Short mmCIF file of C-alpha atoms in Angstrom, two decimals:
data_model
loop_
_atom_site.label_atom_id
_atom_site.label_comp_id
_atom_site.label_asym_id
_atom_site.label_seq_id
_atom_site.Cartn_x
_atom_site.Cartn_y
_atom_site.Cartn_z
CA MET L 6 87.45 91.93 111.91
CA GLY L 7 88.74 89.20 109.61
CA PHE L 8 87.55 90.84 106.39
CA TYR L 9 90.93 90.49 104.75
CA GLN L 10 91.46 90.01 101.04
CA PRO L 11 94.90 88.44 100.50
CA THR L 12 97.18 90.14 98.02
CA SER L 13 97.58 86.79 96.26
CA VAL L 14 93.99 86.97 94.97
CA THR L 15 94.05 87.10 91.18
CA ASN L 16 92.15 89.67 89.12
CA LEU L 17 91.95 92.16 91.98
CA PRO L 18 90.48 94.92 89.76
CA ALA L 19 87.36 92.79 89.25
CA ALA L 20 87.12 92.34 93.02
CA GLY L 21 86.71 96.04 93.73
CA GLY L 22 87.26 98.19 90.65
CA ASP L 23 83.61 99.18 90.34
CA VAL L 24 83.28 100.23 94.00
CA ILE L 25 83.48 103.99 94.52
CA ILE L 26 84.30 105.21 98.03
CA GLY L 27 83.54 108.83 98.85
CA VAL L 28 86.00 110.15 101.44
CA ILE L 29 84.80 113.24 103.31
CA ASP L 30 87.83 114.64 105.10
CA SER L 31 90.71 117.09 104.57
CA GLY L 32 91.32 116.12 100.95
CA ILE L 33 94.01 113.90 99.49
CA TRP L 34 97.62 114.07 98.27
CA PRO L 35 97.21 112.53 94.80
CA GLU L 36 100.89 111.77 94.12
CA LEU L 37 101.23 109.26 96.98
CA PRO L 38 101.93 105.66 95.85
CA SER L 39 98.74 104.52 97.58
CA PHE L 40 96.77 106.37 94.90
CA ASP L 41 98.67 105.17 91.84
CA ASP L 42 96.28 104.19 89.03
CA ARG L 43 98.43 101.68 87.15
CA GLY L 44 96.29 98.73 86.09
CA TYR L 45 93.02 100.66 86.27
CA GLY L 46 90.60 101.18 83.44
CA PRO L 47 88.36 104.24 83.09
CA PRO L 48 85.90 105.11 85.88
CA PRO L 49 82.70 103.04 86.07
CA ALA L 50 79.86 104.26 83.86
CA LYS L 51 77.74 104.94 86.96
CA TRP L 52 80.11 107.73 88.04
CA LYS L 53 78.53 111.17 87.63
CA GLY L 54 81.03 113.29 89.56
CA VAL L 55 83.70 115.79 88.56
CA CYS L 56 87.35 116.49 89.24
CA ASN L 57 87.17 119.95 90.76
CA GLY L 58 90.21 119.75 93.01
CA GLY L 59 91.32 123.34 92.56
CA THR L 60 94.80 124.59 91.77
CA ASN L 61 97.56 122.01 91.25
CA PHE L 62 95.32 118.99 91.65
CA THR L 63 94.89 116.21 89.09
CA CYS L 64 92.64 113.16 89.24
CA ASN L 65 93.40 109.79 87.67
CA ASN L 66 91.69 106.42 87.29
CA LYS L 67 92.15 105.74 91.04
CA ILE L 68 91.11 109.15 92.35
CA ILE L 69 88.22 109.68 89.98
CA GLY L 70 86.62 112.68 91.67
CA ALA L 71 87.51 115.67 93.80
CA ARG L 72 85.62 118.60 95.28
CA HIS L 73 86.55 121.28 97.77
CA TYR L 74 84.38 123.64 99.76
CA SER L 75 84.38 127.06 101.42
CA GLY L 76 86.74 126.15 104.24
CA THR L 77 89.47 124.80 101.95
CA GLY L 78 91.34 126.23 98.98
CA SER L 79 91.68 122.94 97.13
CA ALA L 80 91.23 119.20 97.47
CA ARG L 81 94.97 118.81 98.11
CA ASP L 82 95.47 117.47 101.63
CA LEU L 83 97.63 119.82 103.71
CA GLN L 84 97.06 117.96 107.01
CA GLY L 85 97.65 114.34 106.07
CA HIS L 86 94.49 113.09 107.74
CA GLY L 87 92.44 112.75 104.58
CA SER L 88 95.22 110.88 102.80
CA HIS L 89 95.57 108.60 105.83
CA THR L 90 91.88 107.71 105.95
CA ALA L 91 91.59 107.31 102.16
CA SER L 92 94.58 104.96 102.03
CA THR L 93 93.17 102.97 104.97
CA ALA L 94 89.91 102.43 103.07
CA ALA L 95 91.15 101.96 99.52
CA GLY L 96 94.91 102.47 99.23
CA SER L 97 96.51 100.58 96.35
CA VAL L 98 99.05 97.85 97.10
CA VAL L 99 102.43 99.46 97.89
CA LYS L 100 105.33 97.04 98.15
CA ASP L 101 108.43 97.63 100.26
CA ALA L 102 106.71 100.24 102.43
CA SER L 103 108.34 101.12 105.75
CA PHE L 104 108.70 103.76 108.40
CA TYR L 105 112.26 104.93 107.69
CA GLY L 106 113.27 101.31 107.18
CA VAL L 107 111.31 99.95 110.16
CA ALA L 108 108.42 97.46 109.73
CA ARG L 109 109.12 96.93 106.05
CA GLY L 110 106.35 95.16 104.13
CA ILE L 111 103.24 95.68 102.01
CA ALA L 112 100.86 98.57 102.69
CA ARG L 113 97.31 98.44 101.32
CA GLY L 114 93.79 99.54 102.04
CA GLY L 115 90.77 97.45 102.92
CA VAL L 116 89.61 97.35 99.28
CA PRO L 117 92.78 98.23 97.35
CA TRP L 118 91.17 98.29 93.90
CA ALA L 119 88.25 100.53 94.83
CA ARG L 120 88.01 104.00 93.31
CA ILE L 121 88.19 107.11 95.46
CA ALA L 122 86.26 110.38 95.32
CA THR L 123 87.58 112.97 97.75
CA TYR L 124 85.50 115.72 99.33
CA SER L 125 87.71 118.24 101.11
CA VAL L 126 85.69 119.87 103.90
CA CYS L 127 88.32 120.40 106.61
CA GLY L 128 90.88 123.18 106.70
CA LEU L 129 91.62 124.62 110.11
CA THR L 130 88.05 123.59 111.02
CA CYS L 131 85.32 121.46 109.47
CA SER L 132 82.20 123.46 108.60
CA SER L 133 78.85 121.75 109.17
CA ALA L 134 77.50 123.40 106.02
CA ASP L 135 80.43 122.04 104.00
CA VAL L 136 79.99 118.53 105.44
CA LEU L 137 76.31 118.49 104.50
CA ALA L 138 77.13 119.84 101.03
CA ALA L 139 79.71 117.06 100.61
CA PHE L 140 77.13 114.43 101.54
CA ASP L 141 74.72 115.85 98.95
CA ASP L 142 77.44 115.90 96.29
CA ALA L 143 78.66 112.38 97.07
CA ILE L 144 75.10 111.03 96.81
CA ALA L 145 74.54 112.79 93.48
CA ASP L 146 77.95 111.74 92.14
CA GLY L 147 77.12 108.05 92.51
CA VAL L 148 79.44 106.78 95.25
CA ASP L 149 78.71 103.35 96.73
CA VAL L 150 80.06 104.01 100.23
CA ILE L 151 80.84 107.16 102.20
CA THR L 152 83.59 107.13 104.80
CA ILE L 153 84.00 110.04 107.19
CA SER L 154 86.47 110.07 110.07
CA ILE L 155 85.63 113.43 111.58
CA GLY L 156 83.09 114.28 114.24
CA ARG L 157 82.38 115.47 117.74
CA ARG L 158 84.09 114.46 120.98
CA SER L 159 80.78 113.29 122.44
CA ALA L 160 77.35 112.26 121.19
CA VAL L 161 74.62 114.85 120.63
CA ASP L 162 70.94 114.65 119.73
CA LEU L 163 70.56 113.16 116.26
CA ASP L 164 68.68 116.16 114.93
CA ARG L 165 71.75 118.31 115.72
CA ASP L 166 74.38 115.83 114.54
CA THR L 167 75.55 116.92 111.08
CA ILE L 168 77.04 113.55 110.15
CA ALA L 169 73.97 111.66 111.37
CA ILE L 170 71.77 113.92 109.22
CA GLY L 171 73.98 113.53 106.13
CA GLY L 172 74.29 109.80 106.70
CA PHE L 173 70.50 109.49 106.99
CA HIS L 174 70.06 111.04 103.54
CA ALA L 175 72.71 108.67 102.15
CA THR L 176 71.07 105.64 103.75
CA LYS L 177 67.70 106.55 102.20
CA ARG L 178 69.44 106.26 98.82
CA GLY L 179 71.12 102.95 99.58
CA ILE L 180 74.56 104.35 100.38
CA LEU L 181 76.30 103.11 103.53
CA THR L 182 78.08 105.72 105.66
CA VAL L 183 81.07 104.47 107.65
CA HIS L 184 81.88 106.79 110.55
CA SER L 185 84.63 106.84 113.14
CA ALA L 186 83.24 106.20 116.62
CA GLY L 187 85.72 108.64 118.18
CA ASN L 188 89.16 108.70 119.75
CA GLY L 189 88.16 109.11 123.39
CA GLY L 190 88.39 105.47 124.48
CA PRO L 191 88.92 103.21 126.24
CA ASP L 192 86.95 105.14 128.87
CA PRO L 193 83.19 104.38 129.06
CA ALA L 194 80.65 106.42 127.10
CA THR L 195 83.19 107.88 124.67
CA THR L 196 81.50 106.79 121.43
CA ALA L 197 80.40 109.89 119.52
CA SER L 198 78.82 108.10 116.54
CA VAL L 199 75.53 106.67 117.79
CA ALA L 200 73.08 106.99 114.89
CA PRO L 201 71.71 103.49 114.15
CA TRP L 202 71.93 104.01 110.39
CA LEU L 203 75.71 104.63 110.50
CA LEU L 204 78.36 101.91 110.57
CA SER L 205 80.42 103.16 113.53
CA VAL L 206 84.03 101.97 113.53
CA ALA L 207 86.06 101.96 116.73
CA ALA L 208 89.69 103.00 116.96
CA SER L 209 92.18 100.22 117.52
CA THR L 210 95.80 99.60 118.40
CA ILE L 211 98.56 97.42 117.03
CA ASP L 212 100.91 95.09 118.84
CA ARG L 213 104.05 97.01 117.94
CA LYS L 214 105.45 100.51 118.00
CA PHE L 215 108.07 102.42 116.08
CA GLU L 216 110.75 103.85 118.32
CA SER L 217 113.48 106.39 117.66
CA LYS L 218 116.06 107.48 120.20
CA VAL L 219 117.13 111.11 120.40
CA VAL L 220 120.52 111.63 122.08
CA LEU L 221 121.18 115.14 123.37
CA GLY L 222 124.57 116.75 123.75
CA ASN L 223 124.50 116.27 127.52
CA GLY L 224 124.04 112.52 127.09
CA LYS L 225 120.35 112.35 127.91
CA ILE L 226 118.34 109.93 125.76
CA PHE L 227 114.68 110.37 124.87
CA THR L 228 112.54 107.76 123.12
CA VAL L 229 110.00 108.87 120.53
CA ASN L 230 107.18 106.50 119.64
CA LYS L 231 105.23 106.47 116.37
CA HIS L 232 102.23 104.18 116.02
CA PHE L 233 100.96 104.71 112.47
CA PHE L 234 101.85 106.30 109.16
CA ALA L 235 100.39 106.89 105.72
CA VAL L 236 102.06 105.81 102.51
#
């Protein structure tokens, strides 16, 4: 979209350090380099949330809040999806990142100095009650933006769409909800996020792929493609 902040910009903390992004997903893996808090000061004074990540989970000045709900045992991400989406939105600058040595470079989120509050609602499934509770908590905690990359495979009536309902309450309080449009494209009518008060973000592709060749004992060769990874 062209909204790119070059890593050469000076004083990056001032460019995003007061922005708090609430990530409603499967939690987060706090030890990943994308969530390192070096260079951060304490959380903004407007933050009213808590670090209730459960067993073996610690917040820092990057991940300033954590909550988990009935469907999950902690805010620690056991799927990888929540860490992936959180690092896409606000992952810190990680130099010399690569996929097993391939595509070496800098990995970073859209607003690398933003703070993160994680709301772990997805275990094996994502409960509608937990999602709505996470929206309520994120609003009360004082986040500036909510990002949620879970949802249905197809659009439903807005009064039955959990994320549309939660996003409506957030919008009434001046909080933008960013929602994934779905992964069903490029076929027509595959957008599942249709509420006009949500910022619906389409899936995209990149102009490269990561290939590995597997050679079997009988000489057959299979190519395995990987298109994305989290740092």
